[in-house]
Amino acid sequence: MTGLLIAGASPYGEEPADILVVDGVIAALGPDAARDERAADGEIVDAAGLVVLPGLVDLHAHLREPGREDAETVATGSAAAALGGYTAVFAMPNTDPTADTAGVVEQVFRLGEQAGLVDVHPIGAVTVGRRGERLAELAAMATSAARVRVFSDDGDCVSDPLLMRRALEYVKAFDGVIAQHAQEPRLTQGAQMHEGEVSARLGLTGWPAVAEEAIIARDTLLADHVGSRLHVCHLSTAGSVQIVAAAKQRGTRVTAEVTPHHLLLTDSSAEGYDPVFKVNPPLRTPADIEVLRAALASGVIDIVATDHAPHASQDKETEWDNASPGMLGLQTALSVVIATMVEPGLLDWRGVARVMAEAPARIGGLDDQGRPIAVGEPANLVLVDPAARWTVRGEDFASLSRNTPYEGMELPGRVVGTYLRGRCTASAGVVAGVQV
Ligand code: DOR
Ligand code: ZN
């Protein structure tokens, strides 16, 4: 039996160590690995100077299939994910048809298996058609081949408090979680960007922070009442951080995510009216960013999730009011986290592993992802060159869409290789043998 020897990489940026992978599992680690006879005639990857982390796990991505295969497919989204260092991705259900039945979630799950680049875990819709009227068949999705554990109407809020209560009650039976897109619809009718000084100047209808905070306050109280798990998607305001912190303090079963774009970009980006910066929830203020970064460092915010939202050019390259909200994220997330959290000293590599792999796997109920780099664990790994810098070119992305807000920006840190159960899925910008 031959193995794969990843030689000289630094697990979590610490002391360099050799890693021997046999049959998709870490078989030896450290000085023993290179001496192991199974390393003798296997492949050797020279990883000196590279950091090795657990393969990244994205709890929030839009892969658009079925229905909008012109914007993204499960296969192209999987390729973008592998290139971004991910080994597992959760796919949001705002597809056409909506992923609100066992049939559709199984379809997405199988497409993920066929692409074979990352583990694709469908998220099920909370309500039928995401219309917020009645609960979807959550148990049927949970017991399907896709074994759905995360449910969300993302793109829209489950705004009816009774439906939200029932959903929380329902998923308790199988330790599922409701991932809420926190947006009070009445407070955000026609909203185009963060409500503040910039929106007033630009004459765009504002999306006030309180529209997010009111729902998070309500839902943490409902989660207390029901004793169930709530996950808050894409936290974007300082006030939301306060509410989640207070809930955690009193023992609420709540977790929260922040996106890379909410850690880096502000509402001033809207000044050129370029819809590539239109996103929901909207980009906020520098003061919000500071609080979000601190909360991610302290653990009040548990994870980084991309909210990768590909849009075809006809939906995005139009006037601001009519453009679809959302931005690409999978191929830039790690670099943006390095720029916003690692370089300023807010997170070390252990911290990056925690917020981008370990915690998202735990929240999503995966027991074979986000695992420690240790003997006996599945070899889901990402090699990162921490010294590299690169310039973002949307046209080079594996994604079918081009709506990156980082076009032309130089970012730190480069994914050099991604391994799914010991198999290389992306290497130096090339995915599974195909140049993209
Ligand atoms: O900006 C966004 N885009 N926010 C969402 O909640 C949905 C997403 C999409 O599906 O494009
Ligand atoms: Zn959302």
Coordinates of C-alpha atoms and ligand atoms in Angstrom, one line a residue:
M1 CA 0.0 0.0 0.0
T2 CA 1.5 3.4 -1.0
G3 CA 0.8 6.7 0.6
L4 CA 0.9 10.4 -0.1
L5 CA 3.6 12.2 1.9
I6 CA 3.0 15.9 2.5
A7 CA 6.5 16.9 3.5
G8 CA 7.4 19.8 5.8
A9 CA 4.1 21.7 6.0
S10 CA 3.3 23.5 9.3
P11 CA 0.1 22.3 10.9
Y12 CA -1.8 25.4 12.1
G13 CA 1.4 27.4 11.3
E14 CA 3.3 25.7 14.1
E15 CA 6.3 23.4 13.9
P16 CA 6.8 21.8 10.5
A17 CA 5.8 18.1 10.3
D18 CA 5.5 15.4 7.6
I19 CA 2.1 14.0 7.1
L20 CA 1.5 10.5 5.6
V21 CA -1.9 9.9 4.1
V22 CA -3.0 6.3 3.4
D23 CA -6.4 5.4 2.1
G24 CA -7.7 8.9 2.7
V25 CA -6.7 8.9 6.4
I26 CA -3.8 10.5 8.2
A27 CA -1.7 7.4 8.9
A28 CA 1.4 9.0 10.5
L29 CA 2.5 12.5 11.5
G30 CA 5.9 13.9 12.4
P31 CA 9.3 12.2 12.2
D32 CA 7.7 8.8 11.8
A33 CA 5.8 9.7 8.6
A34 CA 8.8 9.9 6.2
R35 CA 10.3 6.7 7.7
D36 CA 7.1 4.8 7.3
E37 CA 7.5 2.1 4.6
R38 CA 4.2 3.2 3.0
A39 CA 5.8 6.5 2.2
A40 CA 8.7 4.8 0.3
D41 CA 7.3 4.7 -3.2
G42 CA 4.2 6.9 -2.9
E43 CA 3.8 10.5 -4.1
I44 CA 5.7 13.2 -2.2
V45 CA 4.5 16.8 -2.0
D46 CA 7.1 19.3 -1.0
A47 CA 5.2 21.6 1.3
A48 CA 8.1 23.4 3.0
G49 CA 7.0 26.9 4.0
L50 CA 3.3 26.1 3.7
V51 CA 0.7 26.1 6.4
V52 CA -1.6 23.1 6.5
L53 CA -5.1 23.5 7.9
P54 CA -8.2 21.2 8.1
G55 CA -10.1 21.5 4.8
L56 CA -12.4 24.5 5.0
V57 CA -16.1 24.1 5.5
D58 CA -18.6 26.7 4.2
L59 CA -22.0 26.7 6.0
H60 CA -23.5 29.2 3.5
A61 CA -23.1 29.1 -0.2
H62 CA -25.5 29.5 -3.2
L63 CA -24.8 27.0 -5.9
R64 CA -27.9 27.9 -8.0
E65 CA -28.7 24.4 -9.3
P66 CA -31.4 23.5 -10.1
G67 CA -32.8 26.5 -11.9
R68 CA -30.0 29.0 -12.6
E69 CA -27.3 26.9 -14.2
D70 CA -26.3 30.0 -16.2
A71 CA -25.1 31.6 -12.9
E72 CA -23.5 28.5 -11.2
T73 CA -23.9 24.8 -11.1
V74 CA -23.1 22.4 -8.3
A75 CA -20.0 21.3 -10.4
T76 CA -18.7 24.9 -11.0
G77 CA -19.4 25.9 -7.4
S78 CA -17.6 22.8 -6.2
A79 CA -14.6 23.7 -8.3
A80 CA -14.6 27.3 -6.9
A81 CA -14.8 25.8 -3.4
A82 CA -11.9 23.4 -4.0
L83 CA -9.8 26.2 -5.4
G84 CA -10.7 28.3 -2.3
G85 CA -9.5 25.5 0.1
Y86 CA -12.9 24.0 0.9
T87 CA -13.6 20.3 1.4
A88 CA -17.3 20.8 2.3
V89 CA -20.0 23.3 1.3
F90 CA -23.6 23.7 2.4
A91 CA -25.8 24.7 -0.5
M92 CA -28.7 27.1 0.2
P93 CA -32.1 26.1 -0.9
N94 CA -33.2 29.2 -2.8
T95 CA -33.1 27.3 -6.1
D96 CA -35.8 26.8 -8.7
P97 CA -37.5 24.5 -7.7
T98 CA -36.8 25.3 -4.1
A99 CA -35.0 22.7 -2.1
D100 CA -38.0 22.0 0.1
T101 CA -38.5 18.3 -0.5
A102 CA -36.5 15.1 -0.1
G103 CA -36.4 14.8 -3.9
V104 CA -34.7 18.2 -4.5
V105 CA -32.2 17.9 -1.7
E106 CA -31.3 14.4 -2.9
Q107 CA -30.8 15.8 -6.4
V108 CA -28.4 18.5 -5.1
F109 CA -26.6 15.9 -2.9
R110 CA -26.1 13.5 -5.9
L111 CA -24.8 16.4 -8.1
G112 CA -22.3 17.1 -5.4
E113 CA -21.2 13.4 -5.4
Q114 CA -20.9 13.4 -9.2
A115 CA -18.7 16.5 -9.2
G116 CA -16.6 14.9 -6.5
L117 CA -14.6 17.9 -5.5
V118 CA -16.1 18.8 -2.1
D119 CA -18.8 17.3 0.1
V120 CA -22.0 19.1 -0.9
H121 CA -24.6 19.2 1.9
P122 CA -27.9 20.7 0.8
I123 CA -29.7 23.0 3.3
G124 CA -33.4 22.4 3.3
A125 CA -36.0 25.3 3.1
V126 CA -37.9 25.9 6.3
T127 CA -41.2 26.8 4.5
V128 CA -42.7 25.5 1.3
G129 CA -41.3 27.5 -1.6
R130 CA -39.6 29.8 1.0
R131 CA -42.9 31.6 1.0
G132 CA -43.2 31.8 4.7
E133 CA -46.7 30.3 4.8
R134 CA -46.3 26.8 6.0
L135 CA -43.5 24.4 7.1
A136 CA -41.8 22.3 4.5
E137 CA -41.4 18.6 5.1
L138 CA -38.4 18.9 7.4
A139 CA -38.3 15.4 8.6
A140 CA -38.5 13.9 5.1
M141 CA -35.4 16.0 4.1
A142 CA -33.7 14.9 7.4
T143 CA -34.2 11.2 6.7
S144 CA -33.5 11.5 2.9
A145 CA -30.1 10.3 1.5
A146 CA -29.0 13.9 1.9
R147 CA -29.5 13.7 5.7
V148 CA -30.3 17.4 6.0
R149 CA -29.6 19.0 9.4
V150 CA -29.6 22.7 8.5
F151 CA -32.8 24.5 7.4
S152 CA -33.1 28.0 6.1
D153 CA -35.3 30.3 4.0
D154 CA -32.1 32.3 3.3
G155 CA -32.7 35.2 0.9
D156 CA -35.8 35.7 2.9
C157 CA -36.5 35.8 6.7
V158 CA -38.8 33.4 8.4
S159 CA -40.6 36.5 9.7
D160 CA -43.7 34.9 11.1
P161 CA -42.9 34.2 14.8
L162 CA -45.2 31.3 15.1
L163 CA -43.7 29.5 12.1
M164 CA -40.3 30.2 13.5
R165 CA -41.3 28.7 16.8
R166 CA -42.7 25.6 15.1
A167 CA -39.6 25.2 13.0
L168 CA -37.3 25.3 16.0
E169 CA -39.6 22.8 17.8
Y170 CA -39.6 20.4 14.8
V171 CA -35.8 20.2 14.3
K172 CA -35.1 19.6 17.9
A173 CA -36.0 15.9 17.4
F174 CA -33.0 15.3 15.1
D175 CA -30.7 18.0 16.5
G176 CA -31.2 20.1 13.4
V177 CA -30.7 23.8 13.3
I178 CA -32.6 26.7 11.8
A179 CA -30.3 29.2 10.0
Q180 CA -32.1 32.5 10.0
H181 CA -31.7 35.3 7.5
A182 CA -32.5 38.0 10.0
Q183 CA -34.4 40.8 8.1
E184 CA -37.6 42.3 9.3
P185 CA -39.5 42.6 6.0
R186 CA -41.6 45.6 6.9
L187 CA -38.6 47.6 8.0
T188 CA -36.7 46.8 4.8
Q189 CA -39.3 47.3 2.1
G190 CA -37.5 48.6 -1.0
A191 CA -34.2 48.8 0.9
Q192 CA -31.1 49.2 -1.2
M193 CA -28.2 49.7 1.1
H194 CA -27.3 50.4 4.8
E195 CA -29.4 53.2 6.2
G196 CA -27.1 55.9 7.3
E197 CA -25.2 59.0 6.2
V198 CA -24.1 57.4 2.9
S199 CA -27.6 56.2 1.9
A200 CA -29.0 59.7 2.6
R201 CA -26.3 61.3 0.5
L202 CA -26.8 58.8 -2.4
G203 CA -30.6 58.9 -2.3
L204 CA -30.9 55.1 -1.9
T205 CA -33.5 53.6 0.4
G206 CA -32.0 52.5 3.6
W207 CA -31.9 49.1 5.3
P208 CA -31.6 49.9 9.0
A209 CA -29.6 47.9 11.4
V210 CA -32.6 47.5 13.6
A211 CA -34.3 45.3 11.0
E212 CA -31.6 42.7 11.6
E213 CA -31.3 43.2 15.3
A214 CA -35.1 43.0 16.0
I215 CA -35.3 39.5 14.4
I216 CA -32.1 38.2 16.2
A217 CA -33.5 39.5 19.5
R218 CA -36.8 37.8 18.9
D219 CA -35.3 34.5 17.7
T220 CA -32.8 34.1 20.5
L221 CA -35.8 34.5 22.9
L222 CA -37.7 31.9 20.9
A223 CA -34.7 29.5 20.9
D224 CA -34.6 29.9 24.7
H225 CA -38.3 29.2 25.0
V226 CA -38.1 26.1 22.8
G227 CA -34.6 24.9 23.9
S228 CA -33.6 24.5 20.3
R229 CA -30.6 25.5 18.1
L230 CA -30.6 28.7 16.2
H231 CA -27.9 29.8 13.8
V232 CA -27.8 33.4 12.7
C233 CA -26.7 34.0 9.1
H234 CA -24.4 36.8 8.0
L235 CA -24.4 39.1 11.1
S236 CA -23.7 42.6 9.9
T237 CA -24.1 45.1 12.7
A238 CA -22.5 46.0 16.0
G239 CA -25.9 45.8 17.7
S240 CA -26.4 42.2 16.4
V241 CA -23.1 41.2 18.1
Q242 CA -24.4 42.6 21.4
I243 CA -27.6 40.7 21.2
V244 CA -25.8 37.4 20.4
A245 CA -23.3 38.0 23.1
A246 CA -26.1 38.6 25.7
A247 CA -27.9 35.4 24.5
K248 CA -24.8 33.3 24.7
Q249 CA -24.2 34.7 28.2
R250 CA -27.6 33.4 29.4
G251 CA -27.1 30.0 27.7
T252 CA -29.1 30.3 24.5
R253 CA -28.2 27.6 22.0
V254 CA -27.3 30.2 19.3
T255 CA -24.4 30.3 16.9
A256 CA -23.6 33.1 14.4
E257 CA -21.7 33.7 11.2
V258 CA -20.0 36.7 9.5
T259 CA -19.1 36.9 5.8
P260 CA -15.7 37.9 4.5
H261 CA -17.2 40.9 2.8
H262 CA -18.8 42.2 6.0
L263 CA -15.3 42.0 7.6
L264 CA -13.7 44.1 4.9
L265 CA -16.0 46.4 2.9
T266 CA -18.2 49.3 4.0
D267 CA -21.2 51.2 2.8
S268 CA -18.9 53.8 1.2
S269 CA -18.4 51.2 -1.6
A270 CA -21.9 52.1 -2.9
E271 CA -20.6 55.6 -3.7
G272 CA -19.9 54.7 -7.4
Y273 CA -23.3 53.0 -7.7
D274 CA -21.6 49.8 -8.9
P275 CA -24.1 47.0 -8.1
V276 CA -21.2 44.6 -7.5
F277 CA -21.3 46.0 -4.0
K278 CA -25.0 45.4 -3.5
V279 CA -25.6 42.6 -1.0
N280 CA -28.1 41.5 1.5
P281 CA -27.6 42.3 4.4
P282 CA -25.9 45.4 3.1
L283 CA -22.3 46.5 3.8
R284 CA -22.3 48.5 7.0
T285 CA -19.9 51.1 8.6
P286 CA -16.3 51.0 9.7
A287 CA -17.5 50.9 13.3
D288 CA -19.6 47.8 12.6
I289 CA -16.6 46.1 11.0
E290 CA -14.5 46.7 14.0
V291 CA -17.0 45.1 16.3
L292 CA -17.6 42.2 13.9
R293 CA -13.8 41.4 13.8
A294 CA -13.5 41.6 17.6
A295 CA -16.5 39.3 18.0
L296 CA -15.1 36.7 15.6
A297 CA -11.8 36.9 17.5
S298 CA -13.5 36.4 20.9
G299 CA -15.9 33.7 19.8
V300 CA -19.1 35.6 20.1
I301 CA -19.3 35.1 16.3
D302 CA -18.6 31.4 15.7
I303 CA -17.7 31.1 12.1
V304 CA -16.9 32.7 8.7
A305 CA -19.4 31.7 6.0
T306 CA -19.0 33.0 2.4
D307 CA -22.6 33.7 1.3
H308 CA -21.1 33.0 -2.1
A309 CA -23.9 34.4 -4.3
P310 CA -23.2 34.1 -8.0
H311 CA -25.3 36.2 -10.4
A312 CA -25.4 36.2 -14.2
S313 CA -24.2 39.5 -15.7
Q314 CA -27.7 40.5 -16.9
D315 CA -28.9 40.3 -13.2
K316 CA -25.9 42.2 -11.8
E317 CA -24.6 44.6 -14.4
T318 CA -27.7 46.8 -14.4
E319 CA -28.7 49.9 -12.5
W320 CA -28.4 49.6 -8.7
D321 CA -32.1 49.4 -7.8
N322 CA -32.7 46.5 -10.2
A323 CA -29.5 44.5 -9.6
S324 CA -29.7 41.3 -7.6
P325 CA -27.9 41.4 -4.2
G326 CA -25.0 39.1 -3.6
M327 CA -21.3 38.6 -4.3
L328 CA -18.9 35.7 -5.0
G329 CA -16.9 34.5 -2.0
L330 CA -15.6 30.9 -2.3
Q331 CA -12.3 31.7 -4.0
T332 CA -11.4 34.8 -2.0
A333 CA -12.7 33.9 1.5
L334 CA -9.5 32.6 3.1
S335 CA -7.4 35.5 1.7
V336 CA -9.9 38.1 3.0
V337 CA -9.9 36.4 6.4
I338 CA -6.1 36.6 6.4
A339 CA -6.2 40.3 5.5
T340 CA -8.8 41.2 8.1
M341 CA -8.1 38.9 10.9
V342 CA -4.6 37.2 10.7
E343 CA -2.5 40.1 9.5
P344 CA -3.9 42.5 12.2
G345 CA -3.2 39.9 14.8
L346 CA -6.8 39.1 15.7
L347 CA -6.6 35.4 14.8
D348 CA -3.8 32.9 14.5
W349 CA -3.9 29.9 12.2
R350 CA -5.5 27.8 15.0
G351 CA -8.2 30.5 15.1
V352 CA -8.7 30.3 11.3
A353 CA -9.1 26.5 11.5
R354 CA -11.7 27.0 14.3
V355 CA -13.8 29.6 12.4
M356 CA -13.5 28.3 8.9
A357 CA -13.4 24.5 9.4
E358 CA -14.0 23.1 12.9
A359 CA -17.0 25.2 14.1
P360 CA -18.9 25.2 10.8
A361 CA -18.6 21.4 10.6
R362 CA -19.9 21.1 14.2
I363 CA -22.8 23.5 13.6
G364 CA -23.7 21.7 10.4
G365 CA -23.6 18.3 12.1
L366 CA -20.6 16.8 10.1
D367 CA -18.4 14.4 12.0
D368 CA -15.9 13.7 9.1
Q369 CA -15.0 17.3 8.4
G370 CA -13.4 20.1 10.4
R371 CA -11.4 17.4 12.3
P372 CA -8.0 18.0 13.9
I373 CA -4.8 17.2 11.9
A374 CA -4.0 14.0 13.8
V375 CA -3.4 10.3 13.1
G376 CA -6.5 8.4 12.4
E377 CA -8.4 11.5 11.1
P378 CA -9.8 11.9 7.5
A379 CA -7.2 13.6 5.3
N380 CA -9.3 16.7 4.5
L381 CA -6.6 19.3 4.3
V382 CA -5.6 22.6 2.7
L383 CA -2.1 23.8 2.0
V384 CA -1.7 27.6 2.2
D385 CA 1.2 29.8 1.1
P386 CA 1.0 32.5 3.8
A387 CA 3.7 34.6 2.1
A388 CA 2.1 34.7 -1.3
R389 CA 0.1 37.7 -2.6
W390 CA -2.2 37.6 -5.6
T391 CA -4.4 40.0 -7.6
V392 CA -8.1 39.1 -7.9
R393 CA -9.2 38.5 -11.5
G394 CA -12.9 37.4 -11.7
E395 CA -12.4 36.1 -15.3
D396 CA -9.9 33.5 -13.9
F397 CA -12.5 32.1 -11.4
A398 CA -14.0 28.7 -11.7
S399 CA -17.4 30.2 -10.9
L400 CA -19.7 30.8 -13.9
S401 CA -20.3 34.3 -12.6
R402 CA -18.0 37.2 -12.3
N403 CA -19.5 39.3 -9.5
T404 CA -16.5 39.6 -7.2
P405 CA -16.2 42.9 -5.2
Y406 CA -12.5 42.4 -5.0
E407 CA -11.6 42.8 -8.7
G408 CA -8.1 44.1 -9.1
M409 CA -7.4 44.0 -5.4
E410 CA -4.2 42.4 -4.1
L411 CA -4.9 39.9 -1.3
P412 CA -2.6 37.9 0.9
G413 CA -2.3 34.1 1.2
R414 CA -2.8 31.6 -1.5
V415 CA -4.3 28.1 -1.6
V416 CA -1.7 25.8 -3.0
G417 CA -3.5 22.5 -2.6
T418 CA -6.7 21.0 -1.3
Y419 CA -7.2 17.4 -0.4
L420 CA -10.5 15.6 0.1
R421 CA -10.0 12.3 1.9
G422 CA -6.4 12.3 0.7
R423 CA -7.3 13.0 -3.0
C424 CA -6.0 16.2 -4.5
T425 CA -9.0 18.3 -5.7
A426 CA -7.1 21.5 -6.5
S427 CA -3.5 22.3 -6.9
A428 CA -1.9 25.7 -7.8
G429 CA -5.0 27.1 -9.3
V430 CA -5.9 23.9 -11.2
V431 CA -8.9 21.9 -10.2
A432 CA -8.9 18.1 -10.5
G433 CA -6.7 18.1 -13.6
V434 CA -8.6 20.8 -15.4
Q435 CA -7.1 24.3 -16.0
V436 CA -9.5 27.0 -15.0
Ligands
DOR1 O1 -27.0 39.1 -1.0 C1 -27.6 38.0 -0.9 N1 -27.7 37.2 -2.0 N2 -28.2 37.7 0.2 C2 -29.1 36.7 0.3 O2 -29.6 36.5 1.4 C3 -29.4 35.8 -0.8 C4 -28.3 35.9 -1.8 C5 -28.6 35.3 -3.1 O3 -29.2 34.2 -3.2 O4 -28.2 35.9 -4.1
ZN2 ZN -28.9 35.5 3.5

